[in-house]
Coordinates of C-alpha atoms in Angstrom, one line a residue:
Chain A
M1 CA 75.4 104.2 73.4
H2 CA 73.5 103.2 70.4
N3 CA 70.1 104.9 70.0
H4 CA 68.0 101.7 69.7
A5 CA 64.3 102.1 68.2
L6 CA 61.8 101.2 70.7
T7 CA 61.2 98.3 68.3
S8 CA 64.0 96.3 69.9
S9 CA 63.5 92.8 70.8
G10 CA 61.3 92.0 73.4
M11 CA 59.6 95.2 73.5
L12 CA 56.8 94.1 72.2
T13 CA 55.7 91.1 73.8
G14 CA 54.7 92.8 77.2
D15 CA 51.0 94.3 76.2
P16 CA 51.2 95.6 73.0
Q17 CA 47.5 97.2 73.3
S18 CA 48.5 99.5 76.0
G19 CA 52.4 99.5 75.9
T20 CA 52.3 98.8 79.7
V21 CA 55.2 97.2 80.4
I22 CA 55.1 96.7 84.3
S23 CA 51.5 96.1 86.1
A24 CA 51.2 95.6 89.9
A25 CA 47.8 95.1 91.3
N26 CA 47.4 94.9 95.3
L27 CA 51.0 93.9 95.7
V28 CA 51.6 92.4 99.1
K29 CA 54.9 91.5 100.8
T30 CA 54.8 90.3 104.5
Y31 CA 57.7 89.0 106.5
G32 CA 56.3 87.4 109.6
D33 CA 53.4 89.6 110.8
A34 CA 54.8 92.8 109.3
A35 CA 54.3 93.7 105.9
A36 CA 56.6 95.5 103.9
V37 CA 54.2 96.5 101.1
D38 CA 51.0 96.2 101.8
G39 CA 48.3 96.6 98.9
I40 CA 50.1 99.0 96.1
S41 CA 48.9 99.0 92.6
F42 CA 50.3 100.7 89.6
S43 CA 51.3 100.3 85.9
V44 CA 54.0 101.9 84.0
P45 CA 53.8 102.6 80.3
A46 CA 57.0 101.8 78.2
G47 CA 59.4 104.7 77.9
E48 CA 58.2 106.5 81.5
S49 CA 60.4 107.5 84.3
F50 CA 58.7 106.1 86.9
G51 CA 59.5 106.9 90.8
L52 CA 58.8 105.3 93.9
L53 CA 59.5 108.4 96.7
G54 CA 59.1 107.6 100.3
P55 CA 61.4 107.2 103.4
N56 CA 63.8 104.3 104.4
G57 CA 61.2 101.3 105.4
A58 CA 58.5 102.5 103.4
G59 CA 58.9 99.3 101.4
K60 CA 60.3 100.5 98.2
S61 CA 62.9 98.2 97.9
T62 CA 60.7 95.4 98.4
T63 CA 58.6 96.1 95.8
M64 CA 61.4 96.6 93.3
K65 CA 62.7 93.6 94.6
M66 CA 59.6 91.5 93.2
I67 CA 59.7 93.6 90.2
G68 CA 63.2 92.5 89.3
G69 CA 62.0 88.6 90.2
V70 CA 64.3 88.3 93.0
T71 CA 61.7 87.9 96.1
R72 CA 58.4 86.3 95.8
R73 CA 55.0 88.2 96.4
T74 CA 53.0 87.2 99.2
A75 CA 49.6 88.2 97.2
G76 CA 48.6 90.2 94.3
Q77 CA 49.5 90.5 90.5
L78 CA 52.1 91.6 89.0
S79 CA 53.5 91.5 85.5
I80 CA 56.4 92.6 83.8
M81 CA 56.5 92.4 79.9
G82 CA 53.2 90.4 80.3
L83 CA 55.1 87.7 82.4
D84 CA 55.0 86.4 86.1
P85 CA 58.3 86.7 87.7
D86 CA 57.0 83.7 89.7
T87 CA 56.3 81.5 87.4
H88 CA 59.3 83.2 85.1
G89 CA 62.0 84.3 87.1
P90 CA 64.7 83.9 84.5
E91 CA 62.7 85.2 81.8
V92 CA 61.9 88.3 83.5
R93 CA 65.2 89.1 84.5
A94 CA 66.5 88.7 81.1
H95 CA 64.4 92.1 80.2
L96 CA 65.6 93.5 83.2
G97 CA 68.8 96.1 84.2
V98 CA 69.1 96.2 87.9
V99 CA 71.1 98.6 89.8
P100 CA 70.8 97.5 93.7
Q101 CA 70.8 99.8 96.5
Q102 CA 74.2 98.1 98.1
D103 CA 76.9 97.7 94.9
N104 CA 77.7 94.1 94.7
L105 CA 80.3 94.3 91.8
D106 CA 82.7 91.7 92.0
E107 CA 85.9 93.3 93.6
E108 CA 88.1 90.7 93.0
L109 CA 87.2 91.4 89.3
R110 CA 88.9 94.4 87.3
V111 CA 86.3 97.1 86.0
R112 CA 86.2 96.0 82.6
D113 CA 86.0 92.3 83.8
N114 CA 82.6 93.1 85.9
L115 CA 81.0 94.0 82.7
L116 CA 82.2 90.7 80.7
V117 CA 81.3 88.3 83.5
Y118 CA 78.0 89.8 83.6
G119 CA 77.1 90.0 80.5
R120 CA 78.1 86.1 80.2
Y121 CA 74.8 85.5 82.9
F122 CA 72.6 86.6 80.0
G123 CA 74.8 83.9 77.4
L124 CA 76.2 86.8 75.5
P125 CA 79.0 85.9 73.5
M126 CA 82.5 87.4 73.5
S127 CA 82.4 88.7 70.3
Y128 CA 79.6 90.8 71.3
L129 CA 80.8 91.5 74.8
K130 CA 84.3 93.2 74.4
P131 CA 82.9 96.0 72.2
K132 CA 79.8 96.7 74.2
A133 CA 82.2 96.8 77.5
D134 CA 84.3 99.2 76.1
E135 CA 81.1 101.4 75.0
L136 CA 79.9 101.0 78.4
L137 CA 82.9 102.3 80.1
E138 CA 82.9 105.4 77.8
F139 CA 79.4 106.0 78.7
A140 CA 80.1 105.6 82.5
Q141 CA 83.0 107.7 81.9
L142 CA 85.2 104.7 83.3
T143 CA 87.1 104.0 80.1
D144 CA 90.8 104.8 81.2
K145 CA 90.0 102.8 84.8
A146 CA 89.0 99.5 82.3
R147 CA 92.2 97.7 84.3
S148 CA 91.8 99.1 87.4
K149 CA 90.8 96.8 90.5
V150 CA 87.2 97.9 91.2
D151 CA 88.6 98.5 95.1
A152 CA 90.2 101.9 93.7
L153 CA 87.4 103.2 92.6
S154 CA 85.5 105.8 94.0
G155 CA 81.5 105.4 95.4
G156 CA 80.3 107.8 92.4
M157 CA 82.5 105.9 89.8
K158 CA 81.4 102.2 91.5
R159 CA 77.6 103.3 90.8
R160 CA 78.4 104.3 87.2
L161 CA 80.3 101.2 87.0
T162 CA 77.1 99.3 88.6
I163 CA 74.6 101.2 86.3
A164 CA 77.2 100.1 83.3
R165 CA 77.0 96.8 84.3
S166 CA 73.0 96.5 84.5
L167 CA 72.8 98.1 80.8
I168 CA 75.1 94.7 79.1
N169 CA 72.3 93.0 78.1
E170 CA 70.6 95.9 76.5
P171 CA 67.5 96.2 78.5
R172 CA 64.5 98.3 78.0
I173 CA 63.9 98.7 81.8
L174 CA 66.2 99.8 84.4
L175 CA 65.4 99.1 87.8
L176 CA 67.6 101.9 89.7
D177 CA 67.1 101.3 93.7
E178 CA 68.2 104.5 95.5
P179 CA 70.8 105.5 92.7
T180 CA 72.8 108.3 94.2
T181 CA 72.4 107.2 97.9
G182 CA 75.7 108.1 99.5
L183 CA 76.7 110.2 96.5
D184 CA 78.2 113.8 96.9
P185 CA 76.2 116.7 94.9
Q186 CA 78.8 116.5 91.6
A187 CA 78.8 112.7 91.5
R188 CA 74.9 112.4 91.9
H189 CA 74.5 115.1 89.0
I190 CA 76.9 113.2 86.6
L191 CA 74.6 110.3 87.5
W192 CA 71.5 112.3 86.9
D193 CA 72.7 113.0 83.2
R194 CA 73.7 109.7 82.5
L195 CA 70.1 108.3 83.5
F196 CA 68.7 111.4 81.8
R197 CA 70.6 110.3 78.5
L198 CA 69.1 106.3 78.9
K199 CA 65.4 108.0 79.5
E200 CA 65.9 109.9 75.8
Q201 CA 66.3 106.4 74.6
G202 CA 63.5 105.5 75.4
V203 CA 64.7 103.1 78.2
T204 CA 61.8 102.6 81.0
L205 CA 63.1 103.8 84.0
I206 CA 61.9 102.3 87.3
L207 CA 63.5 104.1 90.5
T208 CA 63.3 104.6 94.3
T209 CA 64.6 107.8 96.3
H210 CA 64.3 109.2 99.4
Y211 CA 65.4 112.5 97.6
M212 CA 63.0 114.6 96.3
D213 CA 65.1 116.4 94.1
E214 CA 66.1 113.4 92.4
A215 CA 62.2 112.6 92.3
E216 CA 61.5 116.0 90.4
Q217 CA 64.5 115.8 87.9
L218 CA 63.9 112.4 86.6
C219 CA 60.6 110.9 87.0
D220 CA 57.5 111.7 84.9
R221 CA 55.3 110.2 87.2
L222 CA 55.8 108.7 90.9
I223 CA 54.0 107.3 93.6
V224 CA 54.4 108.5 96.9
V225 CA 55.1 105.4 99.2
D226 CA 54.8 105.2 103.1
K227 CA 54.3 102.2 105.6
G228 CA 54.0 99.9 102.2
R229 CA 51.0 102.0 100.9
I230 CA 50.4 104.3 98.1
M231 CA 49.6 108.3 99.6
A232 CA 49.4 109.8 96.2
E233 CA 50.5 109.3 92.6
G234 CA 50.9 111.9 89.6
S235 CA 53.8 113.9 88.1
P236 CA 55.8 115.8 90.4
A237 CA 54.1 119.0 89.6
Q238 CA 50.6 117.7 89.7
L239 CA 51.6 116.3 92.9
I240 CA 52.7 119.6 94.5
R241 CA 49.6 121.2 93.0
E242 CA 47.1 119.3 94.4
H243 CA 48.8 118.3 97.8
S244 CA 50.7 122.0 98.5
T245 CA 50.4 125.8 97.7
R246 CA 52.7 127.0 95.4
E247 CA 55.1 128.7 97.5
V248 CA 56.2 128.0 100.9
V249 CA 57.9 130.8 103.4
E250 CA 60.1 129.3 105.7
L251 CA 60.5 131.0 109.1
R252 CA 63.4 130.3 112.2
F253 CA 62.5 131.9 115.0
G254 CA 65.4 129.5 117.2
S255 CA 64.7 126.0 118.1
E256 CA 63.1 127.2 121.7
R257 CA 60.6 129.8 120.4
N258 CA 59.3 127.7 117.0
A259 CA 56.5 126.3 118.7
T260 CA 55.1 129.6 120.6
I261 CA 55.7 131.9 117.8
G262 CA 53.6 129.1 115.4
A263 CA 50.3 130.3 117.1
Q264 CA 51.2 133.6 116.3
L265 CA 51.1 133.2 112.8
E266 CA 47.4 131.9 112.5
G267 CA 46.0 132.8 110.1
I268 CA 48.9 133.6 107.5
G269 CA 48.6 132.0 104.0
E270 CA 46.6 128.7 103.8
R271 CA 48.3 126.5 105.9
L272 CA 50.8 126.2 108.7
E273 CA 53.6 123.5 109.5
V274 CA 55.2 124.0 113.0
L275 CA 58.6 121.6 112.8
P276 CA 60.8 121.3 115.9
D277 CA 63.4 123.4 113.6
R278 CA 61.5 125.7 111.5
V279 CA 58.0 126.8 110.8
L280 CA 56.5 126.7 107.2
V281 CA 54.1 129.2 106.1
Y282 CA 52.1 127.6 103.0
A283 CA 51.0 130.5 100.4
H284 CA 50.4 131.0 97.4
D285 CA 52.1 134.3 97.5
G286 CA 55.3 133.8 99.4
E287 CA 56.4 137.7 99.5
S288 CA 53.3 138.6 101.2
A289 CA 52.6 136.3 103.2
L290 CA 56.3 137.3 104.3
E291 CA 55.3 141.1 104.7
Q292 CA 52.1 139.8 107.0
V293 CA 54.8 138.1 109.4
S294 CA 56.6 141.6 109.6
A295 CA 53.4 143.3 110.0
R296 CA 52.4 141.4 113.1
G297 CA 55.6 142.6 114.7
L298 CA 57.6 139.1 114.1
R299 CA 60.9 138.9 113.8
P300 CA 62.0 135.5 112.6
L301 CA 66.4 134.8 112.8
T302 CA 66.0 133.7 108.9
S303 CA 63.4 133.8 106.4
L304 CA 63.1 131.9 102.9
V305 CA 60.4 132.4 100.2
R306 CA 60.8 129.0 97.9
R307 CA 58.4 127.0 95.8
S308 CA 56.8 123.9 96.9
S309 CA 58.9 120.6 96.4
L310 CA 57.6 116.9 96.9
E311 CA 59.3 117.2 100.7
D312 CA 56.0 119.6 101.2
V313 CA 53.8 116.8 99.5
F314 CA 55.2 114.2 101.5
L315 CA 55.0 116.1 105.0
R316 CA 51.4 117.0 104.3
L317 CA 50.2 113.4 103.5
T318 CA 52.4 111.5 106.1
G319 CA 53.2 114.4 108.7
R320 CA 56.8 113.3 108.9
S321 CA 59.8 114.7 106.9
L322 CA 61.2 112.9 104.3
V323 CA 64.7 112.2 105.2
D324 CA 65.0 112.0 108.8
Chain B
M1 CA 57.9 85.4 70.5
T2 CA 59.5 86.4 67.7
E3 CA 62.8 87.2 68.7
E4 CA 66.2 86.6 66.7
S5 CA 69.4 86.8 67.8
L6 CA 71.2 89.8 66.3
V7 CA 74.4 88.8 67.5
G8 CA 76.6 89.3 64.6
A9 CA 74.6 91.3 62.5
G10 CA 75.7 94.5 64.3
R11 CA 76.9 94.6 67.6
R12 CA 73.4 94.2 69.2
A13 CA 72.8 91.8 72.3
H14 CA 70.1 88.8 71.7
G15 CA 67.0 89.4 72.9
P16 CA 65.4 88.7 76.3
A17 CA 63.8 85.2 75.5
V18 CA 67.1 84.2 74.0
A19 CA 69.0 85.2 77.0
A20 CA 66.4 83.5 79.5
A21 CA 66.5 80.1 77.3
K22 CA 70.3 80.4 77.2
A23 CA 70.5 80.7 81.1
R24 CA 68.1 78.6 81.7
R25 CA 70.4 75.7 80.2
W26 CA 73.9 77.0 80.6
G27 CA 73.4 79.0 83.9
A28 CA 75.4 77.1 85.8
F29 CA 78.5 77.0 83.8
Y30 CA 78.1 80.8 83.4
Y31 CA 78.3 81.3 87.1
A32 CA 81.6 78.6 87.3
E33 CA 83.2 81.0 84.5
Q34 CA 82.8 83.8 86.8
V35 CA 84.3 81.8 89.9
L36 CA 87.1 80.7 87.9
R37 CA 88.1 84.2 86.7
V38 CA 88.2 85.1 90.5
M39 CA 90.4 82.0 91.0
K40 CA 92.4 83.1 88.0
G41 CA 93.6 86.3 90.4
Y42 CA 95.1 83.6 92.7
T43 CA 96.7 81.2 90.3
W44 CA 100.0 81.8 92.0
S45 CA 99.0 81.0 95.1
I46 CA 97.0 78.2 94.2
L47 CA 99.7 76.6 92.3
M48 CA 102.3 77.1 94.8
Y49 CA 99.9 75.3 97.4
S50 CA 99.0 72.7 94.6
V51 CA 102.7 71.8 94.5
G52 CA 104.5 72.9 97.4
Q53 CA 102.6 71.1 99.6
P54 CA 102.1 67.5 98.5
V55 CA 106.3 67.8 98.4
A56 CA 106.6 68.9 101.6
Y57 CA 104.1 66.1 103.3
L58 CA 105.8 63.7 101.0
F59 CA 109.0 64.3 101.8
A60 CA 108.4 64.8 105.7
M61 CA 106.4 62.0 106.0
G62 CA 107.1 59.5 103.5
V63 CA 110.6 59.9 103.9
G64 CA 111.7 61.3 107.1
L65 CA 109.0 59.4 109.2
A66 CA 108.9 56.6 107.0
S67 CA 112.7 55.9 108.2
L68 CA 111.3 55.6 111.8
V69 CA 108.4 53.6 110.9
D70 CA 109.1 51.3 107.7
T71 CA 109.5 48.0 109.2
G72 CA 107.5 46.0 106.8
N73 CA 104.5 46.2 109.1
A74 CA 101.7 43.9 107.8
A75 CA 99.2 46.1 109.0
I76 CA 99.7 48.6 106.5
G77 CA 99.1 46.2 103.9
G78 CA 103.1 45.2 103.5
V79 CA 103.7 48.3 101.7
S80 CA 106.0 50.9 102.7
Y81 CA 105.1 53.5 104.8
L82 CA 105.6 56.2 102.1
V83 CA 103.1 54.2 99.6
F84 CA 100.6 53.6 102.7
I85 CA 100.1 57.6 103.5
A86 CA 100.4 58.7 99.9
P87 CA 96.3 58.0 99.0
A88 CA 95.6 59.4 102.8
L89 CA 97.6 62.8 101.7
L90 CA 96.1 63.1 98.4
V91 CA 92.6 62.6 99.8
S92 CA 93.2 64.9 102.6
A93 CA 94.6 68.0 100.4
A94 CA 91.1 68.1 98.7
V95 CA 89.4 68.2 101.6
M96 CA 91.3 71.0 103.3
T97 CA 90.9 73.3 99.8
A98 CA 87.3 72.1 99.9
A99 CA 87.3 73.4 103.4
N100 CA 88.4 76.7 102.6
E101 CA 86.4 77.0 99.0
F102 CA 83.0 76.1 100.3
T103 CA 83.4 78.7 103.2
F104 CA 84.7 82.0 102.9
P105 CA 83.7 82.4 99.5
V106 CA 80.3 81.5 100.1
M107 CA 80.2 84.1 103.1
A108 CA 81.7 86.6 101.0
G109 CA 78.9 85.9 98.3
F110 CA 76.1 86.2 101.0
K111 CA 77.2 88.9 103.3
W112 CA 81.0 90.2 102.8
R113 CA 81.3 91.3 99.3
R114 CA 77.3 90.2 98.1
T115 CA 78.9 89.0 94.9
Y116 CA 75.7 86.5 94.7
F117 CA 73.2 88.9 94.5
G118 CA 74.7 90.6 91.2
P119 CA 74.1 87.2 89.1
H120 CA 70.9 86.6 91.2
A121 CA 69.3 89.9 89.7
S122 CA 70.5 88.4 85.9
P123 CA 68.2 85.6 84.4
L124 CA 70.7 83.1 86.5
T125 CA 68.8 80.7 89.5
P126 CA 69.9 80.6 93.0
G127 CA 70.3 77.1 92.6
Q128 CA 72.6 77.7 89.4
I129 CA 74.5 80.0 91.0
A130 CA 75.2 77.0 93.7
A131 CA 75.8 74.6 91.2
G132 CA 78.5 77.2 89.1
H133 CA 80.3 77.8 92.6
I134 CA 80.3 74.0 93.2
M135 CA 81.4 72.8 89.5
A136 CA 84.5 75.6 89.6
V137 CA 85.7 73.9 92.8
T138 CA 85.3 70.8 91.4
L139 CA 87.6 71.6 88.5
R140 CA 89.9 72.7 90.9
L141 CA 89.9 69.7 93.0
V142 CA 90.8 67.8 89.8
L143 CA 93.7 69.9 88.9
Q144 CA 95.0 70.0 92.2
S145 CA 94.6 66.4 92.8
A146 CA 96.1 65.7 89.1
L147 CA 99.3 67.5 90.5
Y148 CA 99.6 66.0 93.8
F149 CA 99.3 62.7 91.9
A150 CA 101.6 64.1 89.3
A151 CA 104.2 64.4 92.8
V152 CA 103.3 60.8 94.2
V153 CA 104.2 59.1 91.1
L154 CA 107.6 61.1 91.1
F155 CA 107.8 59.9 94.6
G156 CA 107.4 56.3 93.3
A157 CA 104.4 56.2 95.8
S158 CA 101.3 54.7 93.4
P159 CA 102.2 51.1 92.4
S160 CA 99.1 50.0 91.2
E161 CA 98.0 51.3 87.4
W162 CA 94.5 52.0 88.8
G163 CA 96.7 54.5 91.2
W164 CA 95.3 57.9 89.3
A165 CA 91.6 56.9 89.9
G166 CA 93.1 58.5 93.5
I167 CA 92.5 61.9 91.7
L168 CA 88.7 61.2 91.3
V169 CA 88.2 59.4 94.9
A170 CA 90.0 62.8 95.9
T171 CA 87.7 65.0 94.5
L172 CA 84.8 63.0 95.5
T173 CA 86.2 63.0 98.8
G174 CA 86.5 66.9 98.7
L175 CA 82.6 67.1 97.7
A176 CA 81.7 64.9 100.4
F177 CA 83.0 67.0 103.1
G178 CA 82.8 70.0 101.5
L179 CA 78.8 70.2 100.3
P180 CA 77.5 69.9 103.5
L181 CA 79.8 72.3 104.9
M182 CA 78.3 74.6 102.1
A183 CA 74.9 74.5 103.1
Y184 CA 76.1 75.2 106.8
S185 CA 77.9 78.1 105.4
A186 CA 75.1 79.1 103.6
S187 CA 73.0 79.2 106.2
I188 CA 75.2 81.3 108.6
T189 CA 74.0 85.1 108.5
E190 CA 76.4 86.5 111.1
D191 CA 80.4 85.7 111.1
K192 CA 81.0 84.7 115.0
G193 CA 84.3 82.7 114.0
Q194 CA 82.6 79.8 112.9
F195 CA 84.6 78.7 110.3
A196 CA 87.9 79.0 112.5
L197 CA 86.4 76.3 114.8
V198 CA 85.2 74.0 111.6
M199 CA 89.0 73.9 110.9
R200 CA 90.0 73.4 114.0
F201 CA 87.6 71.1 115.7
I202 CA 86.4 69.2 112.8
V203 CA 88.7 69.1 109.8
M204 CA 91.9 68.9 111.9
P205 CA 90.7 66.0 114.0
L206 CA 89.1 64.2 111.0
F207 CA 92.7 64.7 109.0
L208 CA 94.3 63.2 112.3
F209 CA 91.9 60.4 113.1
S210 CA 90.9 59.2 109.9
G211 CA 93.5 56.3 109.1
T212 CA 95.5 58.9 108.0
F213 CA 98.7 58.2 109.4
F214 CA 98.1 54.7 110.8
P215 CA 95.2 52.2 110.3
L216 CA 92.1 53.1 111.8
D217 CA 92.4 49.5 114.0
N218 CA 95.2 51.1 115.8
L219 CA 92.9 53.7 117.5
P220 CA 91.1 52.4 120.8
P221 CA 87.6 51.0 119.8
A222 CA 86.0 54.1 121.7
V223 CA 87.0 56.5 119.1
R224 CA 86.9 54.1 116.0
W225 CA 83.4 56.0 115.0
V226 CA 85.4 59.2 114.0
G227 CA 86.9 57.3 111.0
W228 CA 83.4 55.5 110.0
I229 CA 81.8 58.8 109.8
S230 CA 84.5 60.6 108.4
P231 CA 84.7 61.0 104.5
I232 CA 88.7 61.4 104.7
W233 CA 88.3 57.5 106.1
H234 CA 86.2 56.3 103.1
G235 CA 88.4 58.2 100.6
T236 CA 91.7 57.1 102.1
E237 CA 90.8 53.4 102.5
L238 CA 89.3 54.0 98.6
G239 CA 92.4 55.3 97.6
R240 CA 94.5 52.6 98.8
V241 CA 92.2 50.0 97.1
L242 CA 93.2 51.9 94.3
S243 CA 96.5 52.7 94.7
F244 CA 98.2 49.1 96.0
G245 CA 95.5 46.8 96.1
Y246 CA 94.9 47.5 99.9
G247 CA 92.9 44.1 101.2
E248 CA 89.4 44.9 102.6
P249 CA 86.3 43.2 101.8
P250 CA 84.7 44.4 98.6
L251 CA 81.4 45.5 100.3
L252 CA 83.5 47.8 102.4
T253 CA 85.1 49.3 99.1
V254 CA 81.2 49.4 98.1
L255 CA 80.2 51.4 101.2
H256 CA 83.5 53.8 100.6
V257 CA 81.7 55.1 97.4
A258 CA 78.2 55.0 98.4
V259 CA 79.2 57.3 101.8
L260 CA 81.2 59.5 99.4
A261 CA 78.4 59.7 97.0
G262 CA 75.7 60.1 99.6
M263 CA 77.2 63.1 101.3
A264 CA 77.8 64.9 98.3
V265 CA 74.6 64.2 96.8
T266 CA 73.0 65.3 100.1
G267 CA 75.3 68.1 100.8
W268 CA 74.6 69.5 97.5
V269 CA 70.7 69.3 97.6
L270 CA 71.1 71.1 101.1
T271 CA 73.0 73.8 99.5
R272 CA 70.4 74.4 96.9
R273 CA 67.5 74.6 99.7
R274 CA 69.9 77.1 101.2
F275 CA 70.5 79.3 98.4
A276 CA 66.9 79.2 97.2
L277 CA 65.7 80.3 100.8
R278 CA 68.6 83.0 101.2
M279 CA 68.0 84.8 98.0
G280 CA 64.2 84.3 97.5
Q281 CA 63.4 86.6 100.7

């Protein structure tokens, strides 16, 4: 990949003053009576990695589709690079690279041809596309698969090919909808590494995820979304600071006893969360909280002291766990 | 916007404004290119189909069956049976191909492989994606019909110098039947074997009862309406007029063209609407 300067064409066509590339105000999308997105507002400056974290059905994908200019909003304002996707669909989409939740590669074409064909949709000439396709295949670590049929690729490879495809027009904004869902840990890490490189090159990343580790790894800032609304907004560290304690003690007493023993833990730490499979004790000092548990004569089957994560933030905000 | 195309000045993509302007103008062609590339993967079977089918049909019907029915019957315009059915076979083959190209690939685009949703995220519009698909299939119909017509000529079954226009008639008939079908395909969200039913209960009966193998007048009046509403009948009759000067009132010839064009245009409009609806949600 070339390391493109931020002055790349199109970059400054949004809002040059603030450098905002995406702004949404009171965004609403309803299907029949149901509101998938129910009044979401946010704005994203150029070069930021912005995440939408939430469970399945929270309205993340619908928000992404509205940003991507493929779904019309029901109400609210939306501007991408200063353009309204409802009136300037092709112009908005020309600015973007899109990695959809479900791969929609052309399985009947070969790997490299998928990139060439996609580049044609942007009116790019073959003289540009051929070297670019090779460059992107290398970036996606798929050079030796260039002539393979797409069917022959693993899930992680298909995902990387989809990302390579989304970069064919050298977009400055990349939309990634659940980029690593369904991938094994190794494939996820390779993908994160590639995304991180793009971020280093100044590409604005907008991604949805229901994995808190992914959000922590990739996002400068995120909104926690549930039932179509924003529950909280901030950097991962900020959110944890505001909505959780520094550490968490996870105690397992066996599924039968978690609830009853939970009552006996009252007063330890800042806050307790009794879940069917474990009890969470939120405390600034996990070790000393654990000592207090022992001092009360309670013997958990397993215990673990860890740092707070976005999962805890989500649990606190919604009373539900993120991945069901 | 002050974006300039940077292509050629290094390996840089042109800017979004240029991409969008190009896509607005040429988008349908870009998508047609994709469909043709996919078809290219099936070149061999498409060729076999386009050459093998006419040879088999013309030989079986025009030579085999003709030996029984060739009695210089005035009902078929006073020409040999082979000459009589050649335009019908040409038109029917185009309709069969259209019936395939405007059903399964559409379902694949929306559901099975979701291939329409890739370009949908690019600057292309749903209407352009539909148009590109239609353009690519139209090209296939023209080429296939040209090959078919070449076979007809080799069999000596196209007496008039206007016979070649049957290529265009066949293509138009394919679209007249195929585009309304495409609109239907785009409306199907769940595959319950509808396409198999379309082939068996619409395409086949139309093929058999559209004046293909015998004049429509030979059918009992009660079922003649099948022919009148059938694009295959209108296409076949039009093809016969061009191929051997089949006697019919000039107004009827005009009607054939109008019906075929009307069905194709209506189908295209409905298809566009369906595509836009389905991709805009």
